[in-house]
PDB file of C-alpha atoms in Angstrom:
ATOM      1  CA  GLN Y   1      90.826  10.962   5.992  1.00 82.00           C
ATOM      2  CA  VAL Y   2      88.666  12.814   3.838  1.00 88.00           C
ATOM      3  CA  GLN Y   3      87.921  16.452   1.703  1.00 93.00           C
ATOM      4  CA  LEU Y   4      86.174  17.868   0.071  1.00 95.00           C
ATOM      5  CA  VAL Y   5      87.364  20.353  -2.615  1.00 96.00           C
ATOM      6  CA  GLU Y   6      85.331  23.514  -3.620  1.00 96.00           C
ATOM      7  CA  SER Y   7      85.717  24.923  -7.815  1.00 97.00           C
ATOM      8  CA  GLY Y   8      84.265  26.846 -10.370  1.00 98.00           C
ATOM      9  CA  GLY Y   9      84.150  30.347  -8.371  1.00 97.00           C
ATOM     10  CA  GLY Y  10      85.176  33.173 -10.187  1.00 97.00           C
ATOM     11  CA  LEU Y  11      83.451  36.670 -11.143  1.00 98.00           C
ATOM     12  CA  VAL Y  12      80.170  37.054 -13.753  1.00 98.00           C
ATOM     13  CA  GLN Y  13      78.493  39.715 -14.609  1.00 98.00           C
ATOM     14  CA  ALA Y  14      74.749  40.606 -12.923  1.00 98.00           C
ATOM     15  CA  GLY Y  15      72.618  38.179 -14.522  1.00 98.00           C
ATOM     16  CA  ASP Y  16      74.926  35.457 -15.902  1.00 98.00           C
ATOM     17  CA  SER Y  17      75.657  31.776 -14.670  1.00 98.00           C
ATOM     18  CA  LEU Y  18      78.098  29.605 -12.745  1.00 98.00           C
ATOM     19  CA  THR Y  19      78.339  25.988 -11.493  1.00 98.00           C
ATOM     20  CA  LEU Y  20      80.453  25.303  -8.493  1.00 98.00           C
ATOM     21  CA  ALA Y  21      81.955  21.962  -8.246  1.00 98.00           C
ATOM     22  CA  CYS Y  22      82.662  19.686  -4.424  1.00 97.00           C
ATOM     23  CA  SER Y  23      84.447  17.105  -4.912  1.00 96.00           C
ATOM     24  CA  ALA Y  24      84.989  14.705  -2.268  1.00 93.00           C
ATOM     25  CA  SER Y  25      88.076  12.412  -2.161  1.00 89.00           C
ATOM     26  CA  GLY Y  26      90.175   9.981   0.295  1.00 87.00           C
ATOM     27  CA  SER Y  27      88.262   7.454   2.681  1.00 79.00           C
ATOM     28  CA  ILE Y  28      84.677   8.128   1.241  1.00 77.00           C
ATOM     29  CA  PHE Y  29      83.330   4.795  -0.063  1.00 75.00           C
ATOM     30  CA  SER Y  30      82.495   2.885   2.687  1.00 81.00           C
ATOM     31  CA  LEU Y  31      80.716   5.558   4.719  1.00 85.00           C
ATOM     32  CA  LYS Y  32      77.368   7.121   4.291  1.00 88.00           C
ATOM     33  CA  VAL Y  33      76.199  10.345   2.737  1.00 88.00           C
ATOM     34  CA  ASN Y  34      73.787  12.365   4.598  1.00 91.00           C
ATOM     35  CA  ALA Y  35      73.671  15.387   3.791  1.00 95.00           C
ATOM     36  CA  THR Y  36      75.693  17.730   1.225  1.00 96.00           C
ATOM     37  CA  ASN Y  37      74.706  21.486   2.155  1.00 98.00           C
ATOM     38  CA  TRP Y  38      76.645  24.520   0.493  1.00 98.00           C
ATOM     39  CA  PHE Y  39      77.124  27.775   2.301  1.00 98.00           C
ATOM     40  CA  ARG Y  40      78.228  31.254   1.342  1.00 98.00           C
ATOM     41  CA  GLN Y  41      79.766  33.751   3.691  1.00 98.00           C
ATOM     42  CA  ALA Y  42      80.152  37.207   2.390  1.00 96.00           C
ATOM     43  CA  PRO Y  43      82.322  40.195   4.384  1.00 92.00           C
ATOM     44  CA  GLY Y  44      81.632  41.024   7.534  1.00 95.00           C
ATOM     45  CA  LYS Y  45      78.440  38.699   7.284  1.00 96.00           C
ATOM     46  CA  GLN Y  46      76.849  35.402   9.008  1.00 97.00           C
ATOM     47  CA  ARG Y  47      77.595  32.322   6.765  1.00 97.00           C
ATOM     48  CA  GLU Y  48      74.185  31.187   5.136  1.00 97.00           C
ATOM     49  CA  LEU Y  49      72.822  28.301   4.174  1.00 98.00           C
ATOM     50  CA  VAL Y  50      71.993  28.227   0.775  1.00 98.00           C
ATOM     51  CA  ALA Y  51      71.402  24.917  -1.125  1.00 98.00           C
ATOM     52  CA  THR Y  52      70.735  21.261   0.866  1.00 98.00           C
ATOM     53  CA  ILE Y  53      70.707  18.049  -0.887  1.00 97.00           C
ATOM     54  CA  THR Y  54      70.031  15.157   1.182  1.00 95.00           C
ATOM     55  CA  GLY Y  55      71.408  11.582   0.866  1.00 92.00           C
ATOM     56  CA  GLY Y  56      67.559  10.286  -0.749  1.00 93.00           C
ATOM     57  CA  GLY Y  57      68.344  13.175  -3.555  1.00 94.00           C
ATOM     58  CA  ASN Y  58      66.255  15.778  -1.914  1.00 97.00           C
ATOM     59  CA  THR Y  59      66.905  19.203  -2.053  1.00 98.00           C
ATOM     60  CA  ASN Y  60      66.174  22.638   0.116  1.00 98.00           C
ATOM     61  CA  TYR Y  61      66.638  26.284  -1.064  1.00 98.00           C
ATOM     62  CA  PRO Y  62      66.752  28.987   1.139  1.00 97.00           C
ATOM     63  CA  ASP Y  63      63.969  31.565  -0.136  1.00 96.00           C
ATOM     64  CA  SER Y  64      67.263  34.778  -1.157  1.00 95.00           C
ATOM     65  CA  VAL Y  65      68.312  32.075  -4.401  1.00 97.00           C
ATOM     66  CA  LYS Y  66      65.316  29.637  -4.227  1.00 97.00           C
ATOM     67  CA  GLY Y  67      64.465  29.484  -8.229  1.00 97.00           C
ATOM     68  CA  ARG Y  68      68.061  30.436  -8.860  1.00 98.00           C
ATOM     69  CA  PHE Y  69      69.679  28.482  -7.802  1.00 98.00           C
ATOM     70  CA  ILE Y  70      69.956  24.630  -8.461  1.00 98.00           C
ATOM     71  CA  VAL Y  71      72.304  22.049  -6.400  1.00 98.00           C
ATOM     72  CA  SER Y  72      72.291  18.572  -7.908  1.00 97.00           C
ATOM     73  CA  ARG Y  73      74.879  15.043  -7.601  1.00 96.00           C
ATOM     74  CA  ASP Y  74      77.325  13.611  -9.637  1.00 94.00           C
ATOM     75  CA  ARG Y  75      77.712   9.446  -6.657  1.00 91.00           C
ATOM     76  CA  SER Y  76      79.840   8.306 -10.194  1.00 91.00           C
ATOM     77  CA  VAL Y  77      82.246  11.309  -9.912  1.00 92.00           C
ATOM     78  CA  ALA Y  78      81.909  11.838  -5.911  1.00 92.00           C
ATOM     79  CA  THR Y  79      80.889  16.016  -6.635  1.00 96.00           C
ATOM     80  CA  VAL Y  80      78.245  17.576  -5.924  1.00 97.00           C
ATOM     81  CA  TYR Y  81      77.325  20.814  -8.031  1.00 98.00           C
ATOM     82  CA  LEU Y  82      75.779  24.208  -7.231  1.00 98.00           C
ATOM     83  CA  GLN Y  83      74.415  25.600 -10.203  1.00 98.00           C
ATOM     84  CA  MET Y  84      73.615  29.478  -9.405  1.00 98.00           C
ATOM     85  CA  ASN Y  85      71.660  31.744 -12.516  1.00 98.00           C
ATOM     86  CA  ARG Y  86      70.931  34.928 -12.562  1.00 98.00           C
ATOM     87  CA  LEU Y  87      73.035  36.329 -10.551  1.00 98.00           C
ATOM     88  CA  LYS Y  88      73.101  39.540  -8.651  1.00 97.00           C
ATOM     89  CA  PRO Y  89      75.513  41.119  -6.985  1.00 97.00           C
ATOM     90  CA  GLU Y  90      74.930  40.797  -3.089  1.00 96.00           C
ATOM     91  CA  ASP Y  91      75.394  36.694  -4.144  1.00 97.00           C
ATOM     92  CA  THR Y  92      78.841  37.280  -3.613  1.00 98.00           C
ATOM     93  CA  ALA Y  93      80.416  35.698  -1.604  1.00 98.00           C
ATOM     94  CA  VAL Y  94      82.887  33.105  -0.745  1.00 98.00           C
ATOM     95  CA  TYR Y  95      81.281  29.231  -0.678  1.00 98.00           C
ATOM     96  CA  TYR Y  96      81.745  26.334   0.566  1.00 98.00           C
ATOM     97  CA  CYS Y  97      80.990  22.958   0.570  1.00 97.00           C
ATOM     98  CA  ASN Y  98      79.895  20.821   4.014  1.00 96.00           C
ATOM     99  CA  THR Y  99      79.194  17.346   4.045  1.00 95.00           C
ATOM    100  CA  ILE Y 100      77.601  15.337   6.485  1.00 94.00           C
ATOM    101  CA  PHE Y 101      79.439  11.716   6.203  1.00 91.00           C
ATOM    102  CA  SER Y 102      78.064   8.763   8.915  1.00 90.00           C
ATOM    103  CA  ASP Y 103      78.779   4.769   9.717  1.00 88.00           C
ATOM    104  CA  ASP Y 104      77.086   2.646  11.866  1.00 88.00           C
ATOM    105  CA  THR Y 105      78.636   4.348  14.807  1.00 91.00           C
ATOM    106  CA  HIS Y 106      80.341   7.625  14.773  1.00 90.00           C
ATOM    107  CA  LEU Y 107      78.599  11.119  12.197  1.00 91.00           C
ATOM    108  CA  TRP Y 108      81.608  13.209  10.246  1.00 90.00           C
ATOM    109  CA  ASN Y 109      81.633  17.131   8.809  1.00 93.00           C
ATOM    110  CA  PHE Y 110      83.543  18.186   6.709  1.00 94.00           C
ATOM    111  CA  TRP Y 111      84.324  21.605   5.079  1.00 96.00           C
ATOM    112  CA  GLY Y 112      85.709  22.917   2.102  1.00 96.00           C
ATOM    113  CA  GLN Y 113      88.796  25.275   1.796  1.00 96.00           C
ATOM    114  CA  GLY Y 114      85.775  27.819  -0.229  1.00 97.00           C
ATOM    115  CA  THR Y 115      85.893  29.579  -3.149  1.00 97.00           C
ATOM    116  CA  GLN Y 116      85.031  32.902  -3.981  1.00 98.00           C
ATOM    117  CA  VAL Y 117      81.826  33.640  -5.866  1.00 98.00           C
ATOM    118  CA  THR Y 118      82.077  37.431  -7.090  1.00 98.00           C
ATOM    119  CA  VAL Y 119      79.395  39.243  -9.118  1.00 98.00           C
ATOM    120  CA  SER Y 120      79.939  42.771 -10.278  1.00 97.00           C
ATOM    121  CA  SER Y 121      76.821  44.973 -11.108  1.00 93.00           C
TER     122      SER Y 121
END
């Protein structure tokens, strides 16, 4: 089994920066990482994809966060980071990481439990 744990959320002011971490543990060493995504969900809204880093290291962002959010990884500690800069009140949400793993025959999709980010104006 694989576990993903997010950390780093909190209460910040508009304009501040915050870095989230998504740490993977469990039976991951024999698996290939296809991609890790960061999603967020604000109350009453649909879950929104905010960053992707592929197994090859390519990154993608929606326009809503492009230029402010940076996704990166440290494979040595099986952790993916989301650096969030120039935060806005509309960035307030629960942030989730999602990693897609695979081996020769299967594909697995794992989610973390989420971490709350609150940006005050």
